[in-house]
Amino acid sequence: MADHSGKQWWKEAVVYQIWPRSFKDSDGDGLGDIPGITEKLPYLAELGINVIWLSPVFASPNDDMGYDISDYRAIMPEFGTMADFDTMLETAHCLGIKILMDLVVNHSSDEHAWFEASRASRDNEYRDYYIWRDSSGHDEAGNPLPPNNWVSEFSGPAWAYDEHTDQWYLHMFSKKQPDLNWENPKVRQEIFDIVTFWLDKGVDGFRLDAINIISKPEGLPDDPAVVPGKQTSSIPFVIENGTRVHEWMHELNAQTFAKYDVMTVGEMSATPPEEAIQFSGFTSDELHMIFHFEHMAVDSDPDAGMGKWSRKPVDLVELKTILNEWQTKLAGKAWGSLYWNNHDQPRTISRFGNDSPEYRERSGKMLATVLHFMQGTPYIYQGEEFGMTNVQFEAIEDYKDLDSLNMYEGMVRQYGTLTHEQAMELIYAKGRDNARTPVQWDDSAHGGFTTGTPWIGGNPNFTEINAAEAVSREDSLWNFYRQLIALRRGELQDLMVYGGFVPLGEDDAQVYAYERTGEGEKLLVIANFTDQELTRDFGLGEGLSKVISNYADDAGTTLRPYEAKVYRLAN
Ligand code: NOJ
C-alpha cells in the first residue's frame, strides 16, 4: 500500500486547464490546435503554473467536443498530428511543465470501432463492450419501451434503441456516447492498455472523466427521482448505487498509475466528502484527488427539479459551509482539488464575483485569493487568469454546446416547461459555452485567437479584456495570479500547501475568512464578497505582515468592496 500522507509534487502543483478547441489557433481554420498550445507554453511558464490538464485531443466526431472519443491512440486531425503532440510534450517538459491527459472511459464515441462492431450483431465479440438490454415492453402503438426510466445528463432517455438488433444501449450522456461495460474484463484490459500507451509516451497523469459512474446499479432498476418533463439526470442515482467502482479504481491504479510517478484526479459530481476519502485517501491506492461539485450547485434551486438549469442567489454562508467542510473533512486523510472554473462551468467572476467594469478585476482577485490559500491543488481555467467573463449570444443557433441545445429543445420546444426568454436567461447564466468562447489574447481581430473565422462567436469585450493588456499592467489580475502561484510554489509553500485550515466567522454572510496554521506562524485570509463597505475586527495586533491584497493600502477594520487581504502572523 502506498502512503501519500507526506509531501508530494502533485500537492505542490498549480494546474492550468486547456480546452484546446478555444485556446489558440495556429493555422487559421478557426479551431484551436496543438501547435497553438506549444506556441503559448512560454506564456504559461511565465504565469508560473507547472501542470497542464489538457482536455481531450483524441480522434472524435465532436458531438460533445472531444468527450466522445473514436480512437484513444490517435490525435484529432483538426488539432494536429502525433508529431505535434510529441513536440508539445517535449517543449512543456523543457519548461518544467507536466501534462495530464483527459481519460474519457466511462463511454466512447458511437463511432469508435468497438461500438461499430458491437452494434453490428448480438453475438459478435464486442457486443459486451457496451451495455445492451431488451425493451421493457411496448406502448399502445407497438413502439418498444426502454429497459428502465433513466434520464441522460444531456436531457431525454439514457437509452437509445437500435432497430437492427432490436435492443437498447445505455448512454448516460449523449446518444453518441455509449457507456462502456466495465463489468467486462476485456474492456478493463483495453483501458489499461490505452493508459499505458500514453504513460509510455511520457505524459504525467490523467484527469478521469465521469469516473464515479462506471459501475452501474445491479439489475439496472428504475431511478425513483425521475420526473417526466423535468431535467433530472439519473447520474446521481448511478453514483449512489453503483457497487464496483472502488474495486475497479484499485485495479486501474495497480495495473497502470502505480507503476509511474504520475498525478491523477477523478471528476466526481455528487460524491460526498466521506466517499471522496475512499477514492483519494492517502493510503487508498485509487486516485490522488477528486473534483467535487458541491459548490457548483449553490446557485441552482433544488426545488425546481431541473438540476443546474435553475437559479437561486448565492448564499455565502452555504458556499462557505461547503468549502470549509471539504477542507476540514479531508484534512489529514485525503487530498483535494480547488477550482472555480472549468470548461463545463460559467465564468467565475460573472457567477460569484462582479463582472461590471468597476469590480471585475477586484472581485476576480478576491475569488482567486480565497481559493488559492486553501488546502488542495488549485486549478486555473484558460482565461480565468486575466478575468474572462460570461457571454450572451442573441440566438439559440449561436450556441454550440449540446447540453444547452438539448435543454432548449426539450424544455422549450418539446415540453413547453420554459419560454424562450427563460431558457436563454438560464443559458446565459449556466451554459457551458460561457467557458468555451475563444481565449482573448489581444485586442486584434477575434482577440488574436485565429486569423480565420472562429468556430464559435467570441466575447465582444476582448478589446478591454485580453491577455496582452493584463500581462503588461503591473496591477492586473494576471499579475495577481502570478503572485499567488509564486507564493504557493515558493516562500509560502509550507503554509499554503501543508498548513492546517481553521474557518473563521462561519455565520458571516458577507465575509469569507479563515486561517492556515503552521509551526509558529499562520496566515489570515479575509475576503469581502460584496460590493459594500463593511467593518470587521479580527483583533489584529502587532507583528503581522501583509502577504498580498487587492487594494494598494490597508484600511484596517474597514473592508472595501471585494477587498481581499492576507496577513502572515505569529501562531
Ligand atoms: C464531463 C466533462 O467535463 C464534460 O465536458 C462532458 O460533457 C461529460 N463529462 C461527458 O464526457
Coordinates of C-alpha atoms and ligand atoms in Angstrom, one line a residue:
M1 CA 0.0 0.0 0.0
A2 CA 1.4 3.4 -0.9
D3 CA 1.3 6.1 1.7
H4 CA 0.8 9.6 0.3
S5 CA 0.4 11.4 3.6
G6 CA 3.7 13.3 3.3
K7 CA 5.0 15.8 0.8
Q8 CA 4.2 15.1 -2.9
W9 CA 4.9 17.1 -6.0
W10 CA 1.2 16.9 -7.0
K11 CA 0.2 18.5 -3.8
E12 CA 2.5 21.4 -4.5
A13 CA 1.5 21.8 -8.1
V14 CA -0.6 24.6 -9.7
V15 CA -2.6 23.3 -12.6
Y16 CA -3.8 25.1 -15.7
Q17 CA -6.6 23.6 -17.8
I18 CA -6.5 24.0 -21.5
W19 CA -9.7 23.3 -23.6
P20 CA -7.9 23.1 -26.9
R21 CA -10.7 24.0 -29.3
S22 CA -10.7 27.5 -28.0
F23 CA -7.2 28.1 -26.8
K24 CA -5.1 29.2 -29.7
D25 CA -5.4 28.5 -33.5
S26 CA -2.1 28.3 -35.3
D27 CA -3.3 27.6 -38.8
G28 CA -6.3 29.9 -39.4
D29 CA -9.0 27.2 -39.6
G30 CA -10.9 28.8 -36.7
L31 CA -10.2 25.9 -34.3
G32 CA -7.6 25.9 -31.6
D33 CA -4.9 23.3 -32.0
I34 CA -1.8 21.6 -30.6
P35 CA 0.8 23.8 -32.3
G36 CA -1.2 26.8 -30.8
I37 CA -0.7 25.3 -27.4
T38 CA 3.0 24.8 -27.9
E39 CA 3.3 28.5 -29.0
K40 CA 1.7 29.6 -25.7
L41 CA 3.7 27.4 -23.4
P42 CA 6.2 30.2 -22.5
Y43 CA 3.2 32.4 -21.5
L44 CA 2.1 29.6 -19.1
A45 CA 5.6 29.2 -17.8
E46 CA 5.7 33.0 -17.1
L47 CA 2.4 32.7 -15.3
G48 CA 4.2 30.1 -13.1
I49 CA 1.9 27.1 -13.4
N50 CA 3.7 23.7 -13.6
V51 CA 1.0 21.2 -14.7
I52 CA -1.4 21.4 -17.6
W53 CA -4.7 19.4 -17.7
L54 CA -5.4 19.0 -21.4
S55 CA -9.0 18.4 -22.3
P56 CA -9.3 15.7 -24.9
V57 CA -7.2 15.9 -28.1
F58 CA -8.1 12.4 -29.3
A59 CA -9.8 11.5 -32.5
S60 CA -13.5 12.4 -32.1
P61 CA -16.6 13.3 -34.1
N62 CA -17.0 16.1 -31.6
D63 CA -20.6 15.5 -30.7
D64 CA -19.5 16.5 -27.1
M65 CA -16.4 18.4 -28.2
G66 CA -13.9 15.7 -27.8
Y67 CA -15.5 13.9 -24.8
D68 CA -16.7 11.3 -27.3
I69 CA -13.5 9.5 -28.4
S70 CA -13.4 7.4 -31.6
D71 CA -9.7 6.4 -31.3
Y72 CA -7.9 6.6 -28.0
R73 CA -4.5 6.4 -29.6
A74 CA -4.9 9.0 -32.3
I75 CA -4.9 12.8 -32.3
M76 CA -7.9 14.6 -33.7
P77 CA -6.7 15.7 -37.2
E78 CA -8.1 19.3 -36.7
F79 CA -5.8 19.6 -33.6
G80 CA -2.7 18.3 -35.4
T81 CA -0.6 15.2 -35.5
M82 CA 1.1 12.8 -33.1
A83 CA 4.3 14.6 -34.0
D84 CA 2.8 17.9 -32.9
F85 CA 1.7 16.3 -29.7
D86 CA 5.2 15.0 -29.1
T87 CA 6.7 18.4 -29.7
M88 CA 4.2 20.0 -27.3
L89 CA 5.0 17.4 -24.6
E90 CA 8.7 17.9 -25.0
T91 CA 8.5 21.7 -25.0
A92 CA 6.4 21.6 -21.9
H93 CA 8.8 19.3 -20.2
C94 CA 11.7 21.6 -21.1
L95 CA 9.8 24.4 -19.4
G96 CA 9.2 22.4 -16.3
I97 CA 5.5 21.9 -17.1
K98 CA 3.9 18.5 -16.8
I99 CA 0.9 17.4 -18.9
L100 CA -2.2 15.5 -17.7
M101 CA -4.4 13.8 -20.4
D102 CA -8.1 13.6 -20.1
L103 CA -9.2 10.0 -19.8
V104 CA -12.8 9.6 -21.0
V105 CA -13.5 5.9 -20.4
N106 CA -17.0 5.8 -18.9
H107 CA -18.1 6.0 -22.6
S108 CA -16.6 6.1 -26.0
S109 CA -18.0 7.6 -29.2
D110 CA -20.5 5.6 -31.1
E111 CA -18.0 6.0 -34.0
H112 CA -15.4 4.0 -32.1
A113 CA -14.5 0.7 -33.9
W114 CA -15.6 -1.2 -30.8
F115 CA -19.1 0.3 -30.9
E116 CA -19.4 -0.2 -34.6
A117 CA -18.6 -3.9 -34.2
S118 CA -20.8 -4.1 -31.1
R119 CA -23.9 -2.8 -32.8
A120 CA -23.4 -5.0 -35.9
S121 CA -24.9 -8.1 -34.3
R122 CA -26.0 -9.6 -31.0
D123 CA -23.3 -12.3 -31.0
N124 CA -20.1 -10.6 -32.0
E125 CA -17.2 -10.4 -29.6
Y126 CA -17.6 -6.6 -29.0
R127 CA -21.3 -6.8 -28.1
D128 CA -20.4 -6.9 -24.3
Y129 CA -18.1 -3.9 -24.6
Y130 CA -21.2 -1.8 -24.1
I131 CA -24.4 -2.1 -22.1
W132 CA -27.2 -3.6 -24.2
R133 CA -30.7 -4.6 -22.9
D134 CA -34.0 -5.7 -24.2
S135 CA -37.1 -3.4 -24.3
S136 CA -39.1 -3.4 -21.2
G137 CA -42.3 -3.7 -23.2
H138 CA -44.2 -1.8 -25.9
D139 CA -46.5 1.2 -25.8
E140 CA -50.0 1.1 -27.3
A141 CA -48.8 1.9 -30.7
G142 CA -46.4 -1.0 -30.5
N143 CA -43.2 1.1 -30.1
P144 CA -40.5 -0.5 -27.9
L145 CA -40.1 1.0 -24.5
P146 CA -36.6 1.5 -22.9
P147 CA -35.2 -1.0 -20.4
N148 CA -35.7 1.5 -17.5
N149 CA -36.6 5.1 -16.9
W150 CA -33.1 6.6 -16.6
V151 CA -32.5 10.1 -17.9
S152 CA -29.3 11.2 -19.5
E153 CA -27.2 14.1 -18.3
F154 CA -28.0 15.9 -21.6
S155 CA -31.8 15.6 -21.4
G156 CA -34.0 12.8 -22.6
P157 CA -33.8 9.0 -22.0
A158 CA -30.4 7.4 -21.3
W159 CA -31.2 4.6 -23.7
A160 CA -31.1 4.5 -27.5
Y161 CA -33.0 1.9 -29.5
D162 CA -31.1 0.0 -32.1
E163 CA -33.5 -1.4 -34.7
H164 CA -31.0 -3.6 -36.3
T165 CA -30.5 -5.8 -33.3
D166 CA -33.8 -4.9 -31.5
Q167 CA -32.1 -3.9 -28.3
W168 CA -31.2 -0.6 -26.5
Y169 CA -27.8 0.7 -25.5
L170 CA -27.1 2.8 -22.4
H171 CA -25.7 6.3 -22.8
M172 CA -25.6 8.5 -19.6
F173 CA -24.5 11.4 -21.8
S174 CA -25.5 11.9 -25.4
K175 CA -26.7 9.2 -27.8
K176 CA -23.3 9.4 -29.5
Q177 CA -21.6 8.5 -26.2
P178 CA -22.5 4.9 -25.4
D179 CA -21.4 3.7 -21.9
L180 CA -18.6 1.1 -21.8
N181 CA -19.3 -2.1 -19.9
W182 CA -16.7 -2.1 -17.2
E183 CA -18.1 -5.4 -15.9
N184 CA -16.4 -7.0 -18.9
P185 CA -12.7 -7.7 -18.0
K186 CA -11.7 -7.3 -21.7
V187 CA -12.9 -3.7 -21.6
R188 CA -10.9 -3.0 -18.5
Q189 CA -7.8 -4.5 -20.1
E190 CA -8.3 -2.3 -23.2
I191 CA -8.5 0.7 -20.9
F192 CA -5.3 -0.3 -19.0
D193 CA -3.5 -0.7 -22.4
I194 CA -4.6 2.7 -23.5
V195 CA -3.5 4.3 -20.2
T196 CA -0.1 2.5 -20.5
F197 CA 0.3 3.7 -24.1
W198 CA 0.1 7.3 -23.0
L199 CA 2.2 6.8 -19.9
D200 CA 4.9 5.2 -22.0
K201 CA 4.8 8.3 -24.2
G202 CA 5.8 10.3 -21.2
V203 CA 2.5 12.0 -20.1
D204 CA 2.4 12.9 -16.4
G205 CA -1.0 11.8 -15.4
F206 CA -4.7 11.9 -16.0
R207 CA -7.9 13.7 -15.2
L208 CA -10.5 10.9 -15.3
D209 CA -13.9 12.0 -16.8
A210 CA -17.1 11.0 -15.0
I211 CA -15.2 8.1 -13.4
N212 CA -17.6 7.7 -10.5
I213 CA -20.4 6.4 -12.8
I214 CA -18.5 3.5 -14.4
S215 CA -20.3 1.0 -12.1
K216 CA -24.0 0.8 -12.7
P217 CA -26.5 -0.3 -10.1
E218 CA -27.1 -4.1 -10.2
G219 CA -30.1 -5.1 -12.2
L220 CA -30.4 -1.6 -13.6
P221 CA -33.5 -0.7 -11.6
D222 CA -35.6 2.4 -12.2
D223 CA -34.4 5.7 -10.8
P224 CA -37.0 6.9 -8.3
A225 CA -36.0 10.6 -8.8
V226 CA -37.1 10.8 -12.4
V227 CA -40.0 13.2 -13.2
P228 CA -41.1 13.4 -16.8
G229 CA -40.8 16.9 -18.2
K230 CA -38.1 17.9 -15.8
Q231 CA -34.3 17.7 -16.3
T232 CA -33.5 15.2 -13.6
S233 CA -30.4 13.3 -14.7
S234 CA -30.0 9.8 -13.4
I235 CA -26.3 10.2 -12.8
P236 CA -26.7 10.8 -9.0
F237 CA -28.7 7.6 -8.8
V238 CA -25.9 5.6 -10.6
I239 CA -23.3 7.2 -8.4
E240 CA -25.1 6.3 -5.2
N241 CA -25.9 2.8 -6.2
G242 CA -23.0 1.5 -8.3
T243 CA -21.1 -1.1 -6.3
R244 CA -17.8 -1.9 -8.0
V245 CA -16.2 1.5 -8.7
H246 CA -13.6 1.2 -5.9
E247 CA -12.7 -2.3 -6.9
W248 CA -12.1 -1.1 -10.5
M249 CA -10.2 2.1 -9.4
H250 CA -7.8 -0.2 -7.4
E251 CA -7.4 -2.4 -10.4
L252 CA -6.7 0.5 -12.7
N253 CA -4.3 2.0 -10.3
A254 CA -2.4 -1.3 -9.8
Q255 CA -2.2 -2.0 -13.5
T256 CA -1.1 1.4 -14.6
F257 CA -0.7 4.5 -12.5
A258 CA 1.2 2.8 -9.6
K259 CA 4.0 1.9 -11.9
Y260 CA 4.8 5.5 -12.8
D261 CA 5.3 8.8 -11.0
V262 CA 2.1 10.4 -12.1
M263 CA -0.8 12.5 -10.9
T264 CA -4.5 11.5 -11.1
V265 CA -7.6 13.5 -10.5
G266 CA -11.1 12.0 -10.8
E267 CA -14.1 14.0 -11.9
M268 CA -16.9 13.2 -9.4
S269 CA -20.2 15.0 -9.4
A270 CA -22.5 14.1 -6.5
T271 CA -19.7 12.3 -4.5
P272 CA -19.7 13.4 -0.8
P273 CA -16.5 14.0 1.2
E274 CA -16.9 10.7 3.1
E275 CA -16.7 8.8 -0.2
A276 CA -14.1 11.1 -1.6
I277 CA -11.8 9.9 1.1
Q278 CA -12.2 6.3 -0.2
F279 CA -11.2 7.5 -3.6
S280 CA -8.4 9.8 -2.7
G281 CA -7.3 8.8 0.8
F282 CA -3.6 8.9 1.4
T283 CA -3.5 5.1 1.5
S284 CA -6.4 4.3 -0.8
D285 CA -4.4 3.3 -3.8
E286 CA -7.1 4.7 -6.1
L287 CA -6.6 8.3 -7.1
H288 CA -4.7 11.3 -5.8
M289 CA -7.6 13.7 -5.7
I290 CA -11.1 14.3 -7.0
F291 CA -13.1 17.2 -8.2
H292 CA -16.2 17.5 -6.2
F293 CA -19.1 19.6 -7.5
E294 CA -20.9 20.7 -4.3
H295 CA -20.0 24.4 -4.6
M296 CA -21.1 24.4 -8.2
A297 CA -24.7 23.9 -7.1
V298 CA -25.1 26.8 -4.8
D299 CA -26.7 29.0 -7.5
S300 CA -29.2 26.3 -8.5
D301 CA -32.6 25.8 -7.0
P302 CA -33.0 22.2 -5.8
D303 CA -36.8 22.6 -5.6
A304 CA -37.1 23.3 -9.3
G305 CA -36.1 19.7 -10.1
M306 CA -34.1 21.0 -13.1
G307 CA -30.6 20.3 -11.9
K308 CA -28.3 23.1 -13.0
W309 CA -31.0 24.6 -15.2
S310 CA -32.4 26.8 -12.4
R311 CA -31.2 29.7 -10.5
K312 CA -31.0 31.0 -6.9
P313 CA -29.0 33.8 -5.4
V314 CA -25.7 32.7 -3.9
D315 CA -25.8 32.4 -0.1
L316 CA -22.3 33.0 1.1
V317 CA -22.8 31.0 4.3
E318 CA -23.9 28.0 2.2
L319 CA -20.9 28.3 -0.1
K320 CA -18.5 28.7 2.9
T321 CA -20.1 25.7 4.7
I322 CA -19.5 23.5 1.7
L323 CA -15.9 24.6 1.0
N324 CA -15.0 24.6 4.7
E325 CA -16.4 21.2 5.2
W326 CA -14.3 19.8 2.3
Q327 CA -11.3 21.4 3.9
T328 CA -11.8 20.0 7.3
K329 CA -13.2 16.6 6.4
L330 CA -10.4 15.7 4.1
A331 CA -7.7 17.2 6.4
G332 CA -5.1 14.6 7.3
K333 CA -6.9 11.9 5.4
A334 CA -7.1 12.7 1.7
W335 CA -6.0 15.3 -0.8
G336 CA -8.4 17.7 -2.5
S337 CA -8.6 19.9 -5.6
L338 CA -9.6 23.5 -5.8
Y339 CA -11.4 25.2 -8.6
W340 CA -13.9 27.9 -9.5
N341 CA -14.0 27.3 -13.3
N342 CA -13.6 24.7 -15.9
H343 CA -15.0 24.0 -19.4
D344 CA -18.3 22.9 -18.0
Q345 CA -19.0 25.9 -15.8
P346 CA -19.8 29.6 -16.3
R347 CA -17.1 32.1 -15.7
T348 CA -16.5 32.6 -12.0
I349 CA -16.3 36.4 -12.0
S350 CA -19.8 36.6 -13.6
R351 CA -21.0 33.9 -11.2
F352 CA -19.6 34.5 -7.8
G353 CA -17.9 37.9 -8.3
N354 CA -19.0 41.0 -10.2
D355 CA -18.3 41.4 -13.9
S356 CA -19.0 45.2 -14.1
P357 CA -16.0 47.2 -15.3
E358 CA -15.7 48.7 -11.8
Y359 CA -15.3 45.4 -10.0
R360 CA -14.3 42.8 -12.5
E361 CA -10.7 42.6 -11.6
R362 CA -11.2 43.4 -7.9
S363 CA -13.7 40.6 -7.4
G364 CA -11.5 38.3 -9.6
K365 CA -8.6 38.9 -7.3
M366 CA -10.8 38.3 -4.3
L367 CA -12.1 35.0 -5.6
A368 CA -8.5 33.9 -6.5
T369 CA -7.3 34.7 -3.0
V370 CA -10.0 32.7 -1.3
L371 CA -9.3 29.7 -3.5
H372 CA -5.5 29.7 -3.7
F373 CA -4.9 30.0 0.0
M374 CA -6.9 26.8 0.8
Q375 CA -5.5 23.4 1.1
G376 CA -5.6 21.3 -2.1
T377 CA -4.2 21.5 -5.6
P378 CA -5.6 24.7 -7.4
Y379 CA -6.8 24.6 -11.0
I380 CA -6.9 27.7 -13.2
Y381 CA -9.1 27.5 -16.3
Q382 CA -7.9 29.2 -19.5
G383 CA -8.8 32.9 -19.5
E384 CA -9.5 32.9 -15.7
E385 CA -6.1 34.4 -15.1
F386 CA -7.0 37.7 -16.8
G387 CA -10.7 37.7 -16.0
M388 CA -12.7 36.5 -18.9
T389 CA -16.5 36.8 -18.3
N390 CA -19.7 35.2 -19.4
V391 CA -21.1 35.8 -22.9
Q392 CA -24.6 36.4 -24.2
F393 CA -25.3 35.4 -27.8
E394 CA -28.6 36.5 -29.2
A395 CA -30.0 33.4 -30.8
I396 CA -30.0 29.8 -29.7
E397 CA -28.4 28.9 -33.0
D398 CA -25.3 30.8 -31.9
Y399 CA -24.7 28.2 -29.2
K400 CA -22.7 25.1 -29.9
D401 CA -22.9 23.0 -26.7
L402 CA -25.3 20.1 -27.0
D403 CA -26.1 20.4 -23.3
S404 CA -27.7 23.9 -23.8
L405 CA -29.1 22.9 -27.2
N406 CA -30.8 19.7 -25.8
M407 CA -32.1 21.6 -22.8
Y408 CA -33.6 24.2 -25.1
E409 CA -35.1 21.6 -27.4
G410 CA -36.7 19.6 -24.6
M411 CA -37.8 22.4 -22.2
V412 CA -38.9 25.0 -24.8
R413 CA -39.9 23.1 -28.0
Q414 CA -40.9 19.7 -26.7
Y415 CA -42.4 20.1 -23.2
G416 CA -43.0 23.9 -23.1
T417 CA -41.7 23.9 -19.5
L418 CA -39.8 27.1 -20.2
T419 CA -40.3 30.1 -22.5
H420 CA -37.6 31.1 -25.0
E421 CA -36.7 34.0 -22.8
Q422 CA -36.4 31.9 -19.6
A423 CA -34.3 29.3 -21.4
M424 CA -31.9 31.9 -22.8
E425 CA -31.6 33.5 -19.3
L426 CA -30.6 30.1 -18.0
I427 CA -28.1 29.5 -20.8
Y428 CA -26.6 33.0 -20.2
A429 CA -26.1 32.1 -16.5
K430 CA -25.2 28.4 -16.7
G431 CA -24.4 27.4 -20.2
R432 CA -21.0 25.7 -20.9
D433 CA -20.3 27.9 -23.9
N434 CA -19.6 30.7 -21.4
A435 CA -16.3 29.0 -20.8
R436 CA -15.8 28.0 -24.4
T437 CA -15.5 31.3 -26.2
P438 CA -12.1 31.8 -27.7
V439 CA -9.3 32.9 -25.4
Q440 CA -8.8 36.7 -25.8
W441 CA -5.1 37.0 -26.4
D442 CA -5.0 40.6 -27.5
D443 CA -7.2 43.4 -29.0
S444 CA -6.7 42.4 -32.6
A445 CA -9.5 40.7 -34.7
H446 CA -11.1 37.8 -32.9
G447 CA -8.9 38.6 -29.9
G448 CA -5.9 37.2 -31.6
F449 CA -7.3 33.7 -31.3
T450 CA -7.4 33.0 -35.0
T451 CA -6.7 34.6 -38.4
G452 CA -9.8 32.8 -39.8
T453 CA -13.4 32.5 -38.7
P454 CA -13.7 31.2 -35.1
W455 CA -15.8 28.0 -34.7
I456 CA -17.9 29.9 -32.0
G457 CA -18.5 33.6 -31.6
G458 CA -16.2 35.5 -29.2
N459 CA -16.9 37.7 -26.3
P460 CA -17.1 41.2 -27.7
N461 CA -15.3 42.6 -24.6
F462 CA -11.9 41.3 -26.0
T463 CA -10.8 44.9 -26.7
E464 CA -10.7 45.6 -23.0
I465 CA -10.2 42.2 -21.5
N466 CA -7.3 40.3 -23.0
A467 CA -4.1 38.6 -22.0
A468 CA -1.7 41.1 -23.6
E469 CA -3.2 44.0 -21.8
A470 CA -3.2 42.1 -18.5
V471 CA 0.4 40.9 -18.8
S472 CA 1.6 44.4 -19.5
R473 CA -0.1 46.1 -16.5
E474 CA 1.5 45.6 -13.1
D475 CA -1.7 45.7 -11.0
S476 CA -3.6 43.4 -13.3
L477 CA -5.5 40.2 -12.3
W478 CA -2.9 38.3 -14.3
N479 CA 0.0 39.6 -12.3
F480 CA -2.0 38.9 -9.1
Y481 CA -2.4 35.2 -10.2
R482 CA 1.3 35.2 -10.9
Q483 CA 2.0 36.3 -7.4
L484 CA -0.4 33.8 -5.8
I485 CA 1.3 31.0 -7.8
A486 CA 4.7 32.2 -6.9
L487 CA 3.8 32.3 -3.1
R488 CA 2.4 28.8 -3.2
R489 CA 5.3 27.3 -5.1
G490 CA 7.9 29.3 -3.2
E491 CA 8.1 31.2 0.0
L492 CA 4.8 30.2 1.5
Q493 CA 4.7 26.6 0.3
D494 CA 4.7 25.0 3.7
L495 CA 1.8 27.1 4.9
M496 CA -0.3 27.3 1.7
V497 CA 0.1 23.7 0.8
Y498 CA 0.5 21.8 4.0
G499 CA -0.7 24.2 6.7
G500 CA -3.9 23.4 8.8
F501 CA -7.2 25.1 7.9
V502 CA -9.3 26.9 10.5
P503 CA -12.5 28.6 9.4
L504 CA -13.4 31.9 11.0
G505 CA -16.8 33.7 11.2
E506 CA -18.7 30.8 9.7
D507 CA -22.1 32.6 10.0
D508 CA -20.9 35.8 8.4
A509 CA -22.9 36.2 5.2
Q510 CA -20.6 38.8 3.6
V511 CA -17.1 38.0 4.5
Y512 CA -15.1 34.8 3.9
A513 CA -12.2 34.4 6.5
Y514 CA -10.0 31.6 7.5
E515 CA -6.5 30.8 8.8
R516 CA -3.8 28.5 7.6
T517 CA -1.8 27.4 10.5
G518 CA 1.8 26.1 10.7
E519 CA 4.7 25.8 13.1
G520 CA 4.9 29.1 15.0
E521 CA 3.2 31.1 12.3
K522 CA -0.1 31.3 10.4
L523 CA -1.8 33.1 7.6
L524 CA -5.1 35.0 8.0
V525 CA -7.2 35.3 4.9
I526 CA -10.0 37.9 4.8
A527 CA -12.3 38.5 1.8
N528 CA -15.3 40.8 1.3
F529 CA -17.7 39.0 -1.1
T530 CA -19.9 42.1 -1.5
D531 CA -19.8 45.5 -3.2
Q532 CA -20.4 47.1 0.2
E533 CA -18.0 48.7 2.6
L534 CA -18.0 46.6 5.8
T535 CA -16.4 46.7 9.2
R536 CA -14.9 43.6 10.7
D537 CA -12.5 43.4 13.6
F538 CA -10.2 40.4 13.6
G539 CA -8.3 41.7 16.6
L540 CA -5.1 42.1 14.7
G541 CA -2.2 43.1 17.0
E542 CA 1.5 43.7 16.4
G543 CA 4.0 41.7 14.4
L544 CA 1.9 40.9 11.3
S545 CA 2.9 41.4 7.7
K546 CA 0.8 41.7 4.7
V547 CA 1.3 38.9 2.2
I548 CA -1.0 40.0 -0.6
S549 CA -4.0 42.3 -1.1
N550 CA -6.2 43.6 -3.9
Y551 CA -6.0 47.2 -2.6
A552 CA -2.8 49.3 -2.6
D553 CA -3.3 50.4 1.0
D554 CA -4.8 48.9 4.2
A555 CA -7.9 50.4 5.7
G556 CA -7.7 48.4 8.9
T557 CA -11.1 47.1 10.1
T558 CA -12.8 48.7 7.1
L559 CA -13.3 46.2 4.3
R560 CA -13.8 47.9 1.0
P561 CA -15.9 46.3 -1.9
Y562 CA -14.5 42.9 -2.8
E563 CA -11.4 43.6 -0.7
A564 CA -9.2 40.6 0.0
K565 CA -6.1 40.6 2.1
V566 CA -3.8 38.0 3.6
Y567 CA -1.6 38.5 6.7
R568 CA 1.2 36.4 8.0
L569 CA 1.5 36.4 11.8
A570 CA 2.8 34.5 14.7
N571 CA 0.8 31.5 15.7
Ligands
NOJ1 C1 -17.6 15.6 -18.0 C2 -16.9 16.5 -19.0 O1 -16.2 17.5 -18.3 C3 -17.9 17.1 -19.9 O2 -17.4 18.2 -20.7 C4 -18.5 16.0 -20.7 O3 -19.6 16.5 -21.4 C5 -19.0 14.9 -19.8 N1 -18.2 14.6 -18.7 C6 -19.2 13.6 -20.7 O4 -17.9 13.2 -21.1

